[in-house]
XYZ file of C-alpha atoms in Angstrom:
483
model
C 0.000 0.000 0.000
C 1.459 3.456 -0.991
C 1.914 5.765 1.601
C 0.438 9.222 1.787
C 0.895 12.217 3.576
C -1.167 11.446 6.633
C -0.472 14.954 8.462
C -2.478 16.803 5.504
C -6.045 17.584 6.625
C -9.124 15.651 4.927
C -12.486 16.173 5.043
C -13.084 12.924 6.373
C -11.373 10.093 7.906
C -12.280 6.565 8.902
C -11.042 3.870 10.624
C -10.940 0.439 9.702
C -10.892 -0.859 6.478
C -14.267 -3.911 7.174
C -16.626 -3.825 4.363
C -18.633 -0.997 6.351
C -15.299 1.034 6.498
C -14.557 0.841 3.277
C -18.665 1.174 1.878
C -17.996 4.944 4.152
C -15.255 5.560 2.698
C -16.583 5.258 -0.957
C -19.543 6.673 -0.317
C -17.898 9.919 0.905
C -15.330 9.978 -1.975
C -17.977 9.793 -4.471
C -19.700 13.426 -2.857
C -16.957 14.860 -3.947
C -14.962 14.851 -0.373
C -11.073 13.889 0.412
C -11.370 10.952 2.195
C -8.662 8.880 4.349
C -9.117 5.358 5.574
C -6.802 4.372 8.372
C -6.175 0.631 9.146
C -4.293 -1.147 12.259
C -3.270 -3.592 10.226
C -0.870 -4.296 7.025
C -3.748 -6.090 5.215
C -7.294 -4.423 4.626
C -10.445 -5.954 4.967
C -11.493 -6.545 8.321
C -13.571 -10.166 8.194
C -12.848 -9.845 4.557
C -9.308 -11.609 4.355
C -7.981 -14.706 2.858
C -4.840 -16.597 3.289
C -2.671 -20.144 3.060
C -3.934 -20.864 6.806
C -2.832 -24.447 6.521
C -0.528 -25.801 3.567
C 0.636 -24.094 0.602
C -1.908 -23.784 -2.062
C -4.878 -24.023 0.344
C -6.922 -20.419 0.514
C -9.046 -20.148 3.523
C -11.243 -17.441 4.216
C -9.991 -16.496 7.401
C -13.467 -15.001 8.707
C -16.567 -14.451 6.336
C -16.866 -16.937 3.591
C -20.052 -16.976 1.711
C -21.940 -14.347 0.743
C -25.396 -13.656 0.588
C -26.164 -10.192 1.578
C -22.866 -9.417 -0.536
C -24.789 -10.559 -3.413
C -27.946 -9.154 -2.537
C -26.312 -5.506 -1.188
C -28.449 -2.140 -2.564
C -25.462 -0.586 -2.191
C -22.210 -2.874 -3.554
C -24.981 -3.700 -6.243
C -24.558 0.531 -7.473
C -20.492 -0.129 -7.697
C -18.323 -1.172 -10.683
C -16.905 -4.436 -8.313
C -16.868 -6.387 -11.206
C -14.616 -4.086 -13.491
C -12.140 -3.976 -10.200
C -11.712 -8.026 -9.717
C -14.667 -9.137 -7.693
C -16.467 -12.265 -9.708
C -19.410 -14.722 -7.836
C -19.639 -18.152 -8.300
C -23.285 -19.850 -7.470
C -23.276 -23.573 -5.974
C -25.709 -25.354 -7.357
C -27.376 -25.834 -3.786
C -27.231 -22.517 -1.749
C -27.426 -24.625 1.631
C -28.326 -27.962 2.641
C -29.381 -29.431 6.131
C -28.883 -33.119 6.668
C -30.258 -35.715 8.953
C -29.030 -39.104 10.563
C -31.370 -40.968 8.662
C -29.197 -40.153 5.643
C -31.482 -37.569 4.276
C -31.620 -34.078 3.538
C -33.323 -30.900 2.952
C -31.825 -27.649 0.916
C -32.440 -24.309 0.056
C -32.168 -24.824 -3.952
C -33.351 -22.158 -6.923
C -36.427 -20.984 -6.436
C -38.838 -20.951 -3.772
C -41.018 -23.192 -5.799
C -38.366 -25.439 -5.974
C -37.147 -26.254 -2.500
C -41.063 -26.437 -1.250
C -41.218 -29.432 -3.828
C -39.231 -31.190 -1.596
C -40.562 -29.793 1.721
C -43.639 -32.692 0.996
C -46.439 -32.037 3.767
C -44.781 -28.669 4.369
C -45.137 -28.060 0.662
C -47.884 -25.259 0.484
C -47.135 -23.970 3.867
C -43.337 -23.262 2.370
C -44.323 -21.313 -0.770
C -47.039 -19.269 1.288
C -44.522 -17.986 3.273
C -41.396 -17.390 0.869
C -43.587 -16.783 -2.224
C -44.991 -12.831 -1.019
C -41.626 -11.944 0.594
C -39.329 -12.887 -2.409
C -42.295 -11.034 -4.463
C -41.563 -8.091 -2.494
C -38.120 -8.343 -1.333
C -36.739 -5.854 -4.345
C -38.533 -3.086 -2.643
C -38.268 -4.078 0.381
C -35.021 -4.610 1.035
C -33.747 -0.870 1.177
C -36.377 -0.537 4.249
C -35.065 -2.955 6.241
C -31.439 -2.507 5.782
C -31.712 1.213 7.060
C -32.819 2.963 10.430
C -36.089 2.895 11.800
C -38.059 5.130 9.979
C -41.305 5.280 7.997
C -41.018 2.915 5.554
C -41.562 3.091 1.618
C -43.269 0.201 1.106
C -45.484 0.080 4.421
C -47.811 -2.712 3.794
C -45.033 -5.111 2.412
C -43.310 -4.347 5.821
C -46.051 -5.367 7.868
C -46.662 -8.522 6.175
C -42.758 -9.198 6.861
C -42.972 -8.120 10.194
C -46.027 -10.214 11.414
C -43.564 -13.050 10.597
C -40.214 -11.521 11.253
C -40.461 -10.234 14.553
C -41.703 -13.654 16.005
C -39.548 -15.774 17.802
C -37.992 -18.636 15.030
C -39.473 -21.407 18.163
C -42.881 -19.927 17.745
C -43.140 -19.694 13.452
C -41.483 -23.040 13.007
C -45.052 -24.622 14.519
C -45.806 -23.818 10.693
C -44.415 -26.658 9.905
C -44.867 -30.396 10.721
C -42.221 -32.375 8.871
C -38.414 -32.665 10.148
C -37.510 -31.564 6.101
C -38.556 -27.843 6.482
C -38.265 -27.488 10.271
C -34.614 -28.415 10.300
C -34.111 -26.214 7.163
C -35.615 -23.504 8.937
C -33.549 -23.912 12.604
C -30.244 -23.936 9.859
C -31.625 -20.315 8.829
C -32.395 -18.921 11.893
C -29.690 -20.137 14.037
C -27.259 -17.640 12.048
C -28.766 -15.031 14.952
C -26.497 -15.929 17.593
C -29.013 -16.544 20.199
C -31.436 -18.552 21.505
C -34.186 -19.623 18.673
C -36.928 -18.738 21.730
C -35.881 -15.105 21.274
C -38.219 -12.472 19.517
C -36.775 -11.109 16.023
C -34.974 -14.535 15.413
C -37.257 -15.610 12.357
C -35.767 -12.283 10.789
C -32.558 -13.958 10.413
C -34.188 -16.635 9.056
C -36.508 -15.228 6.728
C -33.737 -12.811 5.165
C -31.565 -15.084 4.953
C -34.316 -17.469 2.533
C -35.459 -14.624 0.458
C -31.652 -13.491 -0.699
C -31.025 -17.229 -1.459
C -33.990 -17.485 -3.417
C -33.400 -14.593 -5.348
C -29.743 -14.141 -5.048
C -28.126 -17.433 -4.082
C -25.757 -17.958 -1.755
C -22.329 -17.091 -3.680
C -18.687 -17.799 -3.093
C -15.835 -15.320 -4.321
C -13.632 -16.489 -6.697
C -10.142 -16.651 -5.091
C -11.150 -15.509 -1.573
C -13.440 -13.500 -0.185
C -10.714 -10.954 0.508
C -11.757 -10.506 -3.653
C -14.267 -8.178 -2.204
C -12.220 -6.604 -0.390
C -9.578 -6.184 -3.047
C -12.491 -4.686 -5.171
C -13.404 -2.408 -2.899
C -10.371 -0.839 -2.062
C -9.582 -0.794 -5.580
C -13.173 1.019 -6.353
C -12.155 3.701 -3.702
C -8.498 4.395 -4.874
C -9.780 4.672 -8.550
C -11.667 7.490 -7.392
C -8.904 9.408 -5.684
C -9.450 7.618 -1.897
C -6.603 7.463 0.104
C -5.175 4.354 2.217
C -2.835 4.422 4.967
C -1.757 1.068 6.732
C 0.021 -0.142 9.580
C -1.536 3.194 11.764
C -3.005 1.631 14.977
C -5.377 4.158 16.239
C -5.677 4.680 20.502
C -6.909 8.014 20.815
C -8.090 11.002 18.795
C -4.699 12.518 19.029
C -3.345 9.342 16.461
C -5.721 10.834 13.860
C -5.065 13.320 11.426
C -6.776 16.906 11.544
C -10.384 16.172 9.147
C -13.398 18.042 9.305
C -15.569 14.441 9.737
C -14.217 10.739 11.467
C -16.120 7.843 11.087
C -15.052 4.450 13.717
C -15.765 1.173 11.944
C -15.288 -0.355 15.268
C -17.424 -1.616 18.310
C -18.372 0.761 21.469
C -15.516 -1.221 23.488
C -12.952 0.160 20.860
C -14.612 3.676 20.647
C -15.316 4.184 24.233
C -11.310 3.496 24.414
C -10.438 5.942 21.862
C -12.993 8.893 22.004
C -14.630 8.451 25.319
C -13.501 11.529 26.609
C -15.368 13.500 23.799
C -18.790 12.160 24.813
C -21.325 13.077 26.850
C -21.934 11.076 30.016
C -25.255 10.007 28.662
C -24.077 8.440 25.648
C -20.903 7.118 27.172
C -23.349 4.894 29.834
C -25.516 3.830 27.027
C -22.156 3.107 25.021
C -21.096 0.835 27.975
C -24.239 -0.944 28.210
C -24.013 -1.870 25.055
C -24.162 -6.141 24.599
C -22.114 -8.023 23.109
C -23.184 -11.793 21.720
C -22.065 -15.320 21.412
C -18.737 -16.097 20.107
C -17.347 -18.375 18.252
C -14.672 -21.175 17.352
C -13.798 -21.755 13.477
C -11.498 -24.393 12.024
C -10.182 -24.333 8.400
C -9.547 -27.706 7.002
C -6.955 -28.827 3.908
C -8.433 -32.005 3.001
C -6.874 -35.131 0.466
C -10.781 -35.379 -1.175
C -14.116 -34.106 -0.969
C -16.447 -34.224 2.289
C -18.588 -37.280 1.595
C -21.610 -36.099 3.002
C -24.131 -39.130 3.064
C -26.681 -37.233 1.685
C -26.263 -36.261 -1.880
C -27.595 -32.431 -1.990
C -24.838 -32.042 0.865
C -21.997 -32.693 -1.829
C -23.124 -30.146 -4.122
C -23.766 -27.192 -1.598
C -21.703 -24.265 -0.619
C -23.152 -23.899 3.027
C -23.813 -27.052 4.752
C -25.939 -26.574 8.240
C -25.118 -29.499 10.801
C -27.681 -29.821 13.648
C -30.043 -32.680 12.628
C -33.338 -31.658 13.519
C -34.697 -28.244 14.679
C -35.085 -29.026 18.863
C -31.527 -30.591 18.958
C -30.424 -26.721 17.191
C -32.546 -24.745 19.235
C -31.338 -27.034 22.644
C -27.941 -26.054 21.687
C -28.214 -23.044 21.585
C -30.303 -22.168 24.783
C -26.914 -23.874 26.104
C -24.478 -21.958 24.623
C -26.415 -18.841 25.424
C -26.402 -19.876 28.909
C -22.472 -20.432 28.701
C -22.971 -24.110 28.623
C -21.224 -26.237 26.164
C -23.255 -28.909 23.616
C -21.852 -32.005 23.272
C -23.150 -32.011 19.414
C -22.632 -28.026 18.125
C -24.530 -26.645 15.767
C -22.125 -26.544 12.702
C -22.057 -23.750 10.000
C -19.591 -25.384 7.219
C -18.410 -24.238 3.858
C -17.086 -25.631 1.205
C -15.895 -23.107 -1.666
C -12.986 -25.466 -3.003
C -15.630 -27.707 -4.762
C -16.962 -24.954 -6.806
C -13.939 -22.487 -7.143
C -10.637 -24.376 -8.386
C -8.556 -21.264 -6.894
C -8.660 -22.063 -3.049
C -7.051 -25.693 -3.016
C -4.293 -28.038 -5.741
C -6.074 -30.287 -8.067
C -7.610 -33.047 -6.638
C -8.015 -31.500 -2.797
C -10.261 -29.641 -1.424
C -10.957 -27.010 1.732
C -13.440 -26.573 4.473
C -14.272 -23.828 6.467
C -16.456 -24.340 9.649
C -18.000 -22.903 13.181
C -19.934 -23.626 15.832
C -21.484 -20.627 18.393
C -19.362 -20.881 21.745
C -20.364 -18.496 24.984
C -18.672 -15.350 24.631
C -14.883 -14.875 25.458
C -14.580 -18.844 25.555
C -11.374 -20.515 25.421
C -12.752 -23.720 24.932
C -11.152 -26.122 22.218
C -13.912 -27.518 20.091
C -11.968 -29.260 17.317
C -13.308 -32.909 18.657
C -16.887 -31.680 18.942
C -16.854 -30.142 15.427
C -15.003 -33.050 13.851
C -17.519 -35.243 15.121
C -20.383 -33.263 13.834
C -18.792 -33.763 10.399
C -18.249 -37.012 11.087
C -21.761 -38.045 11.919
C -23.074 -36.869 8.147
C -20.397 -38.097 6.113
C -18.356 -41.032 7.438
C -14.856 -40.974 6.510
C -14.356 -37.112 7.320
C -11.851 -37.066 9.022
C -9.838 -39.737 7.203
C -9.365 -36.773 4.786
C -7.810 -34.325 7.099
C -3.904 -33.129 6.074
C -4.279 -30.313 8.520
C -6.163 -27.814 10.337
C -6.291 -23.924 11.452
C -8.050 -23.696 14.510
C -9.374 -20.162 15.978
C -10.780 -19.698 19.755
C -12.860 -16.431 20.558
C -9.296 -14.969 22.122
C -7.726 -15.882 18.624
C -10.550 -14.313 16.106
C -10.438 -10.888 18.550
C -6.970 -10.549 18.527
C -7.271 -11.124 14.460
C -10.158 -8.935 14.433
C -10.329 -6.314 17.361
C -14.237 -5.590 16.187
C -14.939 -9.548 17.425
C -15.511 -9.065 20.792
C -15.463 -11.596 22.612
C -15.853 -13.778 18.979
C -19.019 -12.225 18.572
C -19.481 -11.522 15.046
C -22.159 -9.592 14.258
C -20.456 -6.707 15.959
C -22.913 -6.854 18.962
C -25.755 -9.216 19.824
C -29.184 -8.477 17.708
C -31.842 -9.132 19.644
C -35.137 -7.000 20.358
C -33.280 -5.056 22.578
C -30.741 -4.002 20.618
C -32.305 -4.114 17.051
C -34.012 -0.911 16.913
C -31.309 0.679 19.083
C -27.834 -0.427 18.519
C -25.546 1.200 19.294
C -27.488 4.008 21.696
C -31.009 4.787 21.513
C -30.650 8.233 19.660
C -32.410 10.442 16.646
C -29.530 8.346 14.272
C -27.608 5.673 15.004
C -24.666 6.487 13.391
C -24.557 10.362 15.336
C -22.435 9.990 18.553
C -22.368 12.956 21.134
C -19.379 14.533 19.794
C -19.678 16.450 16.962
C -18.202 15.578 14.240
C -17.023 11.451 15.101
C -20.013 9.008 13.983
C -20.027 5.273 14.101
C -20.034 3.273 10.487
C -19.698 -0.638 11.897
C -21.717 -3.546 12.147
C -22.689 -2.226 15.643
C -24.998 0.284 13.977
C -28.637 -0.472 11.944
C -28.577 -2.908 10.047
C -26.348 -4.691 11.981
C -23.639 -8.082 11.027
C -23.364 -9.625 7.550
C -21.158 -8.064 4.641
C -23.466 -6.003 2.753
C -22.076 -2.112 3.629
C -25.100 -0.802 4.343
C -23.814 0.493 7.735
C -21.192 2.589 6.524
C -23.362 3.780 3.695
C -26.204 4.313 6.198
C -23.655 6.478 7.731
C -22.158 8.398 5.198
C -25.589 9.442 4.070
C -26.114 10.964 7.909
C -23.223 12.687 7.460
C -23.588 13.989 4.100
C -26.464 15.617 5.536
C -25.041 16.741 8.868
C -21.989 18.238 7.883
C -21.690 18.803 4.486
C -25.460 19.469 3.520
C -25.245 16.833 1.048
C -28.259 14.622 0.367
C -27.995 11.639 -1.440
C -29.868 8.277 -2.380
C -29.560 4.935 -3.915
């Protein structure tokens, strides 16, 4: 990364390079400002990184791996990525969800499609997908802002009757283990207990993009994004400085604007002085979620999953059926350890030929662990593997294992290995980080928050740092602007 003359003044500066960082950063360049982007690290990114985390030749995404809400993103969607690098590649199953019995159910094409094979659950599947995929084009801008009025008000309501309930309470829609245990997969990517209100959000989002979207891997990592990003923002005369660890407001150059893409811990540490008491108490009451432990595997063949759909999906959910998830869960939120996890695994070698040598393959996998937990869960996730495709871990050459100390001290923003920046539950939907007017506005004029700690929360899609570009736009500059 070329260096630049950090001690000129800018008009805006932010720190951290994450997919919200960087979605700031572009957004603020393209208004016409001088915008800086300061990162701790040699490497930008954030959870967007890639590297040879096990043998040579074997490219592991080192934190986010497949990409959804990427895909799906209102505002990535308005950039040039592809021109700059950044190519998709769609599995032919977005996600799969096996059983012991040897079968499976997936989330494959159309909504149609996958309630073919939902049987009994059939017609209940397709009147619940079928009017939010309908709508989801215009609807998706309304949820992935603040709370506000929305645009398309009765398409919001007939996504919140369903979203807002707990995913324990709408999976009594369905009787069969096929669609039940598909749905616990979905809705378990919340990071809490399946009981909670708001969890069938997840769930339901999560559905829709894969309907419409898919479920995509980046071809040759998903620091590709990244890389496209960055290379987006520099086209248009952004500036990068790496290596510039930032502790207190004094470590940042004079700007007229700075924008954290970090967590209240990090801020509080850094510009806690500058706040008001109010907002600094509602800064420190902020929560943070589960964590959790990730292994990357270089394997001698493919996973042979039992069930066939498993073998030709990106994301592979491994939980069996939807009360053994939503038990393990409750546990984990309760700091108690499952024996049996529920697994998240990926498996972007089988459809991108970049991330392992001919004729091997790579995994990627976690399971939710209580928050700051040291506890190794290699054996527990193994034997989740195991238990769907015999012969697993025959295939193992070697391993990169990360514990919630490990993935914060990669990733400051992972508190705790919380991932979504901060736990979203009820409580902290609507008003993460601080119940204000915006979101993004802290109490010091001038210094706004641009992370995954602000509306709409985890997931790479940018739409927090555009979210808070816009607000300052507005603020400062008395620029409006609009996708």
């Amino acid at each position: 990364m070329r260096r630049v003359n950090v001690s000129s003044e800018f008009d805006a500066i932010v720190i951290g390079s994450g997919p919200n960082g960087l979605s700031a950063a572009i957004t603020l360049q393209q208004a016409g400002l001088s915008v800086l982007i300061l990162e701790a690290k040699d490497s930008l990114g954030g959870g967007l990184r890639s590297a040879e985390l096990t043998l040579p030749g074997f490219v592991h995404d080192i934190c986010s791996a497949i990409h959804p809400l990427a895909a799906g993103s209102p505002f990535f969607n308005s950039l040039p990525l592809e021109q700059h690098g950044l190519e998709y590649i769609y599995p032919g199953v977005a996600a799969a969800h096996p059983f012991d019995d040897g079968t499976s159910a997936a989330l494959n094409g159309s909504v149609d499609n996958t309630a073919e094979t939902l049987g009994i659950d059939k017609e209940t599947y397709s009147n619940l997908l079928n009017p939010l995929v309908k709508s989801w084009p215009g609807l998706v801008k309304d949820l992935l802002r603040p709370l506000n009025l929305p645009k398309h008000p009765l398409d919001m309501a007939a996504f919140g009757l369903n979203a807002l309930r707990s995913a324990t309470s709408l999976v009594r829609k369905f009787k069969a283990k096929e669609a039940r245990g598909l749905w616990a997969g979905m809705a378990a990517h919340s990071l809490q207990p399946l009981s909670n209100l708001g969890t069938s959000a997840f769930g339901l989002v999560l559905m829709a993009t894969g309907h419409l979207k898919g479920w995509p891997v980046p071809k040759g990592g998903s620091k590709v994004i990244a890389n496209a990003l960055v290379s987006y923002f520099l086209s248009i005369g952004g500036k990068i400085e790496t290596g510039i660890p930032v502790r207190s407001m004094k470590d940042i150059p004079a700007s007229t604007v700075v924008l954290f893409d970090l967590t209240p811990k990090q801020i509080l540490e850094i510009a806690g002085e500058r706040f008001s008491s109010i907002y600094s108490w509602q800064l420190k009451r902020y929560r943070y979620g589960m964590g959790v432990f990730k292994i990357d595997w270089a394997l001698d063949g493919q996973i042979p999953f039992t069930a066939l759909e498993c073998r030709k999906a990106g994301t592979v959910h491994l939980g069996n059926t939807f009360e053994e998830i939503a038990r393990g869960e409750e546990m984990t939120n309760a700091g108690v350890l499952p024996e049996k996890p529920f697994v998240l695994l990926a498996q972007q070698s089988l459809f991108d030929s970049l991330r392992a040598p001919e004729g091997k393959h790579t995994a990627w996998a976690y399971c939710h662990v209580p928050n700051g937990s040291e506890k190794d869960m290699t054996n527990a996730i193994e034997n989740q593997v195991e238990r769907f495709a015999p012969g697993f871990k025959d295939l193992i050459l070697a391993k990169h294992t990360m514990n919630t100390r490990e993935i914060e001290a990669y990733n400051p923003n992972y508190i705790g290995g919380d991932i979504n920046g901060g736990v979203i539950d009820i409580g902290q939907l609507f008003t993460r980080p601080a119940l204000r007017s915006s979101p993004y506005r802290t109490s010091a004029r001038g210094i706004y928050i641009c992370s995954s700690s602000t509306p709409p929360g985890g997931g790479v899609h940018g739409m927090c740092g555009y979210n808070a570009a816009k607000q300052v736009l507005k603020d400062i500059f008395n620029i409006k602007i609009t996708l």
